GROMACS .gro file of C-alpha atoms in nm:
model
  368
    1MET     CA    1   1.698  16.846   9.661
    2SER     CA    2   1.471  16.883   9.963
    3LEU     CA    3   1.178  16.754   9.764
    4GLY     CA    4   1.379  16.451   9.667
    5ILE     CA    5   1.449  16.345  10.023
    6GLY     CA    6   1.250  16.027  10.074
    7MET     CA    7   1.153  15.994   9.707
    8VAL     CA    8   1.481  15.831   9.612
    9GLU     CA    9   1.460  15.586   9.901
   10ARG     CA   10   1.101  15.495   9.822
   11TYR     CA   11   1.172  15.444   9.453
   12VAL     CA   12   1.480  15.226   9.511
   13LEU     CA   13   1.293  15.033   9.781
   14GLN     CA   14   1.001  14.968   9.546
   15ARG     CA   15   1.234  14.840   9.275
   16THR     CA   16   1.413  14.620   9.528
   17MET     CA   17   1.090  14.471   9.665
   18ALA     CA   18   0.969  14.394   9.314
   19SER     CA   19   1.297  14.221   9.235
   20LEU     CA   20   1.281  14.024   9.563
   21GLY     CA   21   0.930  13.910   9.472
   22ALA     CA   22   1.052  13.787   9.134
   23ALA     CA   23   1.346  13.605   9.295
   24LEU     CA   24   1.110  13.443   9.547
   25ALA     CA   25   0.877  13.327   9.271
   26VAL     CA   26   1.160  13.172   9.068
   27LEU     CA   27   1.331  13.008   9.365
   28GLY     CA   28   1.001  12.890   9.514
   29SER     CA   29   0.898  12.727   9.188
   30MET     CA   30   1.232  12.548   9.161
   31VAL     CA   31   1.213  12.426   9.523
   32MET     CA   32   0.858  12.299   9.475
   33LEU     CA   33   0.954  12.109   9.160
   34ILE     CA   34   1.267  11.955   9.314
   35ALA     CA   35   1.082  11.868   9.637
   36PHE     CA   36   0.800  11.700   9.442
   37VAL     CA   37   1.046  11.485   9.245
   38ASP     CA   38   1.242  11.397   9.560
   39ILE     CA   39   0.930  11.299   9.757
   40ALA     CA   40   0.797  11.100   9.462
   41ARG     CA   41   1.125  10.907   9.449
   42ASN     CA   42   1.179  10.853   9.822
   43VAL     CA   43   0.821  10.821   9.947
   44GLY     CA   44   0.616  10.739   9.640
   45THR     CA   45   0.824  10.428   9.563
   46ARG     CA   46   0.785  10.295   9.921
   47ALA     CA   47   0.421  10.375   9.988
   48ASP     CA   48   0.097  10.354   9.795
   49ILE     CA   49   0.012  10.722   9.757
   50ASN     CA   50  -0.151  10.924   9.481
   51PHE     CA   51  -0.062  11.252   9.311
   52PHE     CA   52  -0.258  11.471   9.553
   53GLN     CA   53  -0.088  11.315   9.855
   54LEU     CA   54   0.251  11.380   9.693
   55LEU     CA   55   0.147  11.740   9.627
   56TYR     CA   56   0.031  11.777   9.989
   57LEU     CA   57   0.366  11.650  10.120
   58THR     CA   58   0.546  11.887   9.883
   59ILE     CA   59   0.347  12.186  10.011
   60LEU     CA   60   0.429  12.087  10.370
   61GLN     CA   61   0.801  12.042  10.306
   62ALA     CA   62   0.875  12.330  10.066
   63PRO     CA   63   0.845  12.629  10.308
   64ALA     CA   64   1.128  12.500  10.530
   65THR     CA   65   1.357  12.462  10.228
   66ILE     CA   66   1.260  12.805  10.095
   67LEU     CA   67   1.344  12.963  10.432
   68VAL     CA   68   1.687  12.799  10.424
   69LEU     CA   69   1.749  12.949  10.080
   70THR     CA   70   1.598  13.289  10.162
   71PRO     CA   71   1.944  13.457  10.188
   72PHE     CA   72   1.989  13.379   9.819
   73ILE     CA   73   1.659  13.555   9.751
   74PHE     CA   74   1.788  13.874   9.912
   75LEU     CA   75   2.128  13.840   9.747
   76PHE     CA   76   2.005  13.779   9.392
   77GLY     CA   77   1.694  13.997   9.433
   78THR     CA   78   1.900  14.299   9.539
   79LEU     CA   79   2.153  14.230   9.265
   80GLY     CA   80   1.872  14.214   9.011
   81ALA     CA   81   1.724  14.542   9.134
   82PHE     CA   82   2.051  14.732   9.106
   83VAL     CA   83   2.135  14.572   8.772
   84GLY     CA   84   1.805  14.711   8.645
   85LEU     CA   85   1.888  15.054   8.783
   86ASN     CA   86   2.228  15.032   8.616
   87ARG     CA   87   2.083  14.943   8.279
   88ARG     CA   88   1.849  15.241   8.290
   89SER     CA   89   2.135  15.467   8.411
   90GLU     CA   90   1.921  15.565   8.709
   91LEU     CA   91   2.197  15.501   8.961
   92ILE     CA   92   2.433  15.712   8.754
   93ALA     CA   93   2.179  15.997   8.755
   94MET     CA   94   2.135  15.967   9.132
   95ARG     CA   95   2.509  15.975   9.190
   96ALA     CA   96   2.549  16.271   8.951
   97ALA     CA   97   2.284  16.459   9.150
   98GLY     CA   98   2.494  16.414   9.464
   99VAL     CA   99   2.293  16.133   9.624
  100SER     CA  100   2.517  15.918   9.843
  101ALA     CA  101   2.512  15.543   9.794
  102TRP     CA  102   2.441  15.505  10.165
  103ARG     CA  103   2.115  15.689  10.114
  104PHE     CA  104   1.955  15.434   9.881
  105ILE     CA  105   2.127  15.121  10.013
  106LEU     CA  106   2.052  15.151  10.385
  107PRO     CA  107   1.669  15.167  10.340
  108ALA     CA  108   1.684  14.840  10.146
  109ALA     CA  109   1.901  14.689  10.418
  110MET     CA  110   1.661  14.806  10.689
  111ALA     CA  111   1.368  14.662  10.495
  112ALA     CA  112   1.554  14.330  10.472
  113PHE     CA  113   1.613  14.342  10.849
  114VAL     CA  114   1.243  14.403  10.915
  115MET     CA  115   1.150  14.117  10.683
  116GLY     CA  116   1.392  13.899  10.879
  117VAL     CA  117   1.212  13.987  11.202
  118LEU     CA  118   0.878  13.900  11.041
  119THR     CA  119   1.029  13.573  10.918
  120ILE     CA  120   1.134  13.454  11.263
  121THR     CA  121   0.815  13.572  11.435
  122LEU     CA  122   0.554  13.469  11.178
  123LEU     CA  123   0.693  13.246  10.905
  124ASN     CA  124   0.922  13.035  11.123
  125PRO     CA  125   0.642  12.904  11.351
  126LEU     CA  126   0.429  12.830  11.044
  127SER     CA  127   0.718  12.656  10.869
  128THR     CA  128   0.809  12.444  11.171
  129ALA     CA  129   0.447  12.339  11.218
  130MET     CA  130   0.428  12.237  10.852
  131THR     CA  131   0.759  12.049  10.880
  132ALA     CA  132   0.637  11.859  11.186
  133GLN     CA  133   0.312  11.776  11.003
  134TYR     CA  134   0.515  11.664  10.701
  135GLU     CA  135   0.723  11.423  10.909
  136THR     CA  136   0.414  11.285  11.083
  137THR     CA  137   0.221  11.243  10.756
  138ARG     CA  138   0.521  11.089  10.579
  139ASP     CA  139   0.573  10.836  10.859
  140ALA     CA  140   0.202  10.748  10.857
  141LEU     CA  141   0.203  10.690  10.481
  142MET     CA  142   0.522  10.484  10.504
  143GLU     CA  143   0.411  10.288  10.810
  144ASN     CA  144   0.446   9.948  10.647
  145TYR     CA  145   0.790  10.029  10.511
  146LEU     CA  146   0.912  10.175  10.842
  147LYS     CA  147   0.791   9.869  11.031
  148ALA     CA  148   1.019   9.653  10.820
  149ALA     CA  149   1.313   9.891  10.850
  150PRO     CA  150   1.566   9.804  11.122
  151LYS     CA  151   1.548  10.143  11.291
  152GLY     CA  152   1.489  10.200  11.662
  153THR     CA  153   1.382  10.499  11.865
  154TRP     CA  154   1.573  10.624  12.167
  155LEU     CA  155   1.454  10.852  12.447
  156ARG     CA  156   1.595  10.955  12.781
  157GLN     CA  157   1.430  11.106  13.084
  158GLY     CA  158   1.510  11.157  13.449
  159ASP     CA  159   1.633  11.391  13.719
  160ASP     CA  160   1.930  11.417  13.956
  161LYS     CA  161   1.841  11.084  14.125
  162THR     CA  162   1.708  10.861  13.848
  163GLN     CA  163   1.780  10.826  13.477
  164ILE     CA  164   1.580  10.609  13.238
  165VAL     CA  165   1.698  10.520  12.889
  166ILE     CA  166   1.411  10.410  12.664
  167ARG     CA  167   1.449  10.214  12.342
  168ALA     CA  168   1.161  10.117  12.114
  169ARG     CA  169   1.147   9.927  11.787
  170ALA     CA  170   0.865  10.146  11.653
  171ARG     CA  171   0.666  10.454  11.746
  172ASP     CA  172   0.348  10.628  11.640
  173GLN     CA  173   0.081  10.858  11.775
  174VAL     CA  174  -0.266  10.751  11.880
  175ASP     CA  175  -0.520  11.024  11.958
  176GLY     CA  176  -0.234  11.269  11.998
  177SER     CA  177  -0.046  11.051  12.249
  178VAL     CA  178   0.297  10.904  12.183
  179ARG     CA  179   0.293  10.523  12.163
  180LEU     CA  180   0.601  10.302  12.154
  181ARG     CA  181   0.609   9.934  12.062
  182GLY     CA  182   0.872   9.674  12.154
  183VAL     CA  183   0.997   9.886  12.446
  184SER     CA  184   1.303   9.838  12.668
  185LEU     CA  185   1.361  10.065  12.969
  186PHE     CA  186   1.700  10.074  13.141
  187VAL     CA  187   1.669  10.234  13.486
  188TYR     CA  188   1.968  10.390  13.663
  189THR     CA  189   1.965  10.529  14.018
  190LEU     CA  190   2.210  10.743  14.212
  191ASN     CA  191   2.408  10.549  14.474
  192SER     CA  192   2.567  10.674  14.794
  193LYS     CA  193   2.888  10.764  14.607
  194GLY     CA  194   2.706  10.990  14.366
  195VAL     CA  195   2.737  10.748  14.072
  196MET     CA  196   2.451  10.626  13.855
  197ASP     CA  197   2.417  10.247  13.889
  198PHE     CA  198   2.203  10.017  13.678
  199SER     CA  199   1.909   9.907  13.892
  200ARG     CA  200   1.658   9.728  13.668
  201ARG     CA  201   1.545   9.658  13.315
  202ILE     CA  202   1.185   9.664  13.201
  203GLU     CA  203   1.056   9.509  12.879
  204ALA     CA  204   0.708   9.592  12.750
  205ASN     CA  205   0.507   9.515  12.441
  206GLU     CA  206   0.371   9.869  12.434
  207ALA     CA  207   0.419  10.199  12.616
  208ARG     CA  208   0.186  10.496  12.594
  209LEU     CA  209   0.273  10.838  12.730
  210GLU     CA  210   0.003  10.969  12.962
  211PRO     CA  211   0.015  11.298  13.159
  212GLY     CA  212   0.292  11.243  13.414
  213PHE     CA  213   0.369  10.877  13.346
  214TRP     CA  214   0.430  10.598  13.094
  215ARG     CA  215   0.163  10.327  13.085
  216LEU     CA  216   0.333   9.995  13.001
  217ILE     CA  217   0.145   9.690  12.873
  218GLY     CA  218   0.276   9.334  12.866
  219VAL     CA  219   0.555   9.395  13.116
  220ARG     CA  220   0.858   9.184  13.209
  221GLU     CA  221   1.076   9.335  13.480
  222ALA     CA  222   1.420   9.210  13.584
  223THR     CA  223   1.673   9.329  13.844
  224PRO     CA  224   2.038   9.221  13.881
  225GLY     CA  225   2.062   8.886  14.063
  226ALA     CA  226   1.685   8.823  14.059
  227GLY     CA  227   1.438   8.655  13.827
  228ALA     CA  228   1.196   8.825  13.592
  229ILE     CA  229   0.858   8.944  13.712
  230ARG     CA  230   0.567   8.956  13.468
  231SER     CA  231   0.264   9.182  13.490
  232GLU     CA  232  -0.014   9.297  13.264
  233SER     CA  233   0.055   9.668  13.311
  234LEU     CA  234   0.287   9.904  13.495
  235SER     CA  235   0.310  10.282  13.537
  236ILE     CA  236   0.646  10.463  13.530
  237PRO     CA  237   0.665  10.834  13.628
  238SER     CA  238   0.773  11.062  13.344
  239ASN     CA  239   0.863  11.431  13.314
  240LEU     CA  240   0.791  11.424  12.939
  241ASP     CA  241   0.475  11.535  12.767
  242ASP     CA  242   0.346  11.447  12.421
  243ARG     CA  243   0.483  11.762  12.261
  244THR     CA  244   0.827  11.735  12.421
  245ALA     CA  245   0.855  11.365  12.340
  246SER     CA  246   0.752  11.429  11.979
  247GLU     CA  247   1.013  11.703  11.949
  248ARG     CA  248   1.279  11.449  12.047
  249PHE     CA  249   1.177  11.248  11.740
  250ASN     CA  250   1.165  11.545  11.505
  251SER     CA  251   1.455  11.734  11.351
  252PRO     CA  252   1.552  12.077  11.492
  253GLN     CA  253   1.385  12.234  11.187
  254ALA     CA  254   1.051  12.098  11.314
  255VAL     CA  255   1.075  12.283  11.649
  256ALA     CA  256   0.947  12.642  11.661
  257LEU     CA  257   1.165  12.926  11.788
  258TRP     CA  258   0.957  12.974  12.103
  259ARG     CA  259   0.988  12.603  12.191
  260LEU     CA  260   1.362  12.577  12.134
  261PRO     CA  261   1.479  12.707  12.477
  262THR     CA  262   1.253  12.455  12.655
  263THR     CA  263   1.361  12.177  12.421
  264ILE     CA  264   1.728  12.263  12.478
  265ALA     CA  265   1.687  12.261  12.856
  266ARG     CA  266   1.499  11.931  12.865
  267THR     CA  267   1.736  11.766  12.621
  268GLU     CA  268   2.033  11.862  12.838
  269ASP     CA  269   1.851  11.752  13.155
  270ALA     CA  270   1.798  11.412  12.994
  271GLY     CA  271   2.171  11.381  12.926
  272PHE     CA  272   2.162  11.427  12.547
  273SER     CA  273   2.358  11.679  12.343
  274ALA     CA  274   2.147  11.984  12.257
  275THR     CA  275   2.400  12.125  12.009
  276PRO     CA  276   2.175  12.089  11.698
  277PHE     CA  277   1.892  12.271  11.878
  278LYS     CA  278   2.127  12.545  12.005
  279LEU     CA  279   2.265  12.592  11.655
  280ARG     CA  280   1.915  12.615  11.512
  281TYR     CA  281   1.815  12.865  11.782
  282HIS     CA  282   2.103  13.103  11.711
  283GLN     CA  283   2.064  13.067  11.334
  284ILE     CA  284   1.702  13.177  11.362
  285LEU     CA  285   1.795  13.475  11.582
  286ALA     CA  286   2.065  13.576  11.330
  287THR     CA  287   1.817  13.572  11.039
  288PRO     CA  288   1.740  13.950  11.032
  289LEU     CA  289   2.110  14.036  11.036
  290LEU     CA  290   2.173  13.779  10.764
  291PHE     CA  291   1.907  13.925  10.536
  292ALA     CA  292   2.042  14.277  10.586
  293ALA     CA  293   2.398  14.158  10.522
  294MET     CA  294   2.298  13.994  10.194
  295SER     CA  295   2.127  14.314  10.077
  296VAL     CA  296   2.424  14.535  10.167
  297LEU     CA  297   2.674  14.297  10.010
  298ALA     CA  298   2.475  14.264   9.688
  299ALA     CA  299   2.429  14.640   9.658
  300ALA     CA  300   2.797  14.702   9.729
  301PHE     CA  301   2.896  14.456   9.461
  302SER     CA  302   2.669  14.625   9.209
  303LEU     CA  303   2.814  14.968   9.280
  304ARG     CA  304   3.168  14.844   9.250
  305LEU     CA  305   3.103  14.673   8.918
  306MET     CA  306   2.900  14.967   8.789
  307ARG     CA  307   3.211  15.179   8.780
  308LEU     CA  308   3.421  14.903   8.629
  309GLY     CA  309   3.153  14.801   8.378
  310GLY     CA  310   3.043  14.455   8.273
  311LEU     CA  311   2.703  14.333   8.391
  312ALA     CA  312   2.791  13.975   8.291
  313ALA     CA  313   3.080  13.986   8.537
  314LEU     CA  314   2.838  14.126   8.794
  315ALA     CA  315   2.603  13.829   8.761
  316GLY     CA  316   2.887  13.578   8.768
  317SER     CA  317   3.039  13.737   9.077
  318GLY     CA  318   2.700  13.736   9.249
  319VAL     CA  319   2.651  13.366   9.182
  320ALA     CA  320   3.003  13.288   9.303
  321LEU     CA  321   2.947  13.502   9.611
  322GLY     CA  322   2.623  13.324   9.692
  323PHE     CA  323   2.768  12.976   9.666
  324GLY     CA  324   3.079  13.083   9.858
  325PHE     CA  325   2.865  13.215  10.143
  326PHE     CA  326   2.651  12.899  10.137
  327PHE     CA  327   2.953  12.670  10.173
  328PHE     CA  328   3.100  12.892  10.446
  329ASN     CA  329   2.771  12.879  10.636
  330GLU     CA  330   2.753  12.501  10.596
  331LEU     CA  331   3.114  12.468  10.713
  332CYS     CA  332   3.039  12.665  11.028
  333SER     CA  333   2.729  12.453  11.091
  334ALA     CA  334   2.926  12.131  11.047
  335LEU     CA  335   3.194  12.252  11.288
  336ALA     CA  336   2.925  12.340  11.543
  337LYS     CA  337   2.757  11.999  11.513
  338ALA     CA  338   3.097  11.839  11.564
  339GLU     CA  339   3.132  12.060  11.874
  340VAL     CA  340   3.444  12.226  11.734
  341LEU     CA  341   3.276  12.569  11.737
  342HIS     CA  342   3.024  12.703  11.983
  343PRO     CA  343   2.676  12.712  11.821
  344ALA     CA  344   2.647  13.088  11.875
  345VAL     CA  345   2.982  13.149  11.703
  346ALA     CA  346   2.890  12.924  11.412
  347ALA     CA  347   2.550  13.090  11.365
  348TRP     CA  348   2.653  13.455  11.396
  349THR     CA  349   2.990  13.447  11.216
  350PRO     CA  350   2.862  13.413  10.853
  351PRO     CA  351   2.618  13.709  10.865
  352LEU     CA  352   2.869  13.926  11.051
  353VAL     CA  353   3.141  13.846  10.797
  354ALA     CA  354   2.902  13.918  10.508
  355LEU     CA  355   2.788  14.248  10.665
  356LEU     CA  356   3.143  14.365  10.738
  357ALA     CA  357   3.252  14.270  10.387
  358GLY     CA  358   2.962  14.468  10.240
  359PHE     CA  359   3.035  14.776  10.451
  360THR     CA  360   3.406  14.753  10.368
  361LEU     CA  361   3.334  14.737   9.995
  362LEU     CA  362   3.086  15.024  10.026
  363CYS     CA  363   3.338  15.241  10.210
  364TYR     CA  364   3.603  15.165   9.950
  365THR     CA  365   3.367  15.234   9.662
  366GLU     CA  366   3.188  15.537   9.804
  367ASP     CA  367   3.455  15.707  10.009
  368GLY     CA  368   3.765  15.592   9.826
   0.00000   0.00000   0.00000
């Protein structure tokens, strides 16, 4: 058996990687098709765009969706690999030769963990950049529709002495700079009692974010008990930059892992809840463990059902397991967004539960 050490692991790992590739191809094709139809319905009916623009938006949006569904790739891909080994009686031969199940399952789990690390270090930044570009391109194509939509933009900035709440009827980017139109600024200052009091309100036709300040155009400024003062332009200090301000507009999925800690800190400093960004941050960090857990759980399920027989039951149980995990993960995310659970607890609980369940089933199956 000394010659077989390493050969079994490599063979099972090769079969697993091939099955994961097939699962990725199938799931990716389905996501692309569904995303294209969804964008054509939601964007194509509200903007004058052609087929190639729809395809471009689909390519930008699809990677983020595929990454969300990647646990299913590892679950169904590993299931498919071990189903194939079952059909060819290769697992039975390995077990008859005295090869422990831990020996050919753990390498697949470790490979899934490594792929998870590569996902959060390489694919996640690429996906978030494409998502941000998708949102920017979509808004640009739907500019006329969004102008007519009654939707405002809210920002907040400040420090321990001054807080400014900013509301705008519309926003866009000009030469990479954030521009707001129909702007209202509500300025609060800290009084002698340590309480924020309303000090003045500023209305402006346009506000453009420059390095270190907002440049306001067409300004009307009013303070309590005094009349309005008009001016052509006015500069307001700001601790925001173009990238940080744009991240406030984007969803957490459009912020890269390396930018999330800074975004969380600045969001909390501005007085907003950073729970969605914290949840996203911990979910990304838990990705390698999640991938490994899905591989272990799928392999454990296949071993258990191999002894009982019935590959149809195996496939049905795998599908049920996948949807059950998905709903459990979504439940934890919803509880975190409602601030019922801490974001770290909500992000790390599903993969830990899946991993412990897989190890428990493996111990029961392998060690009795």
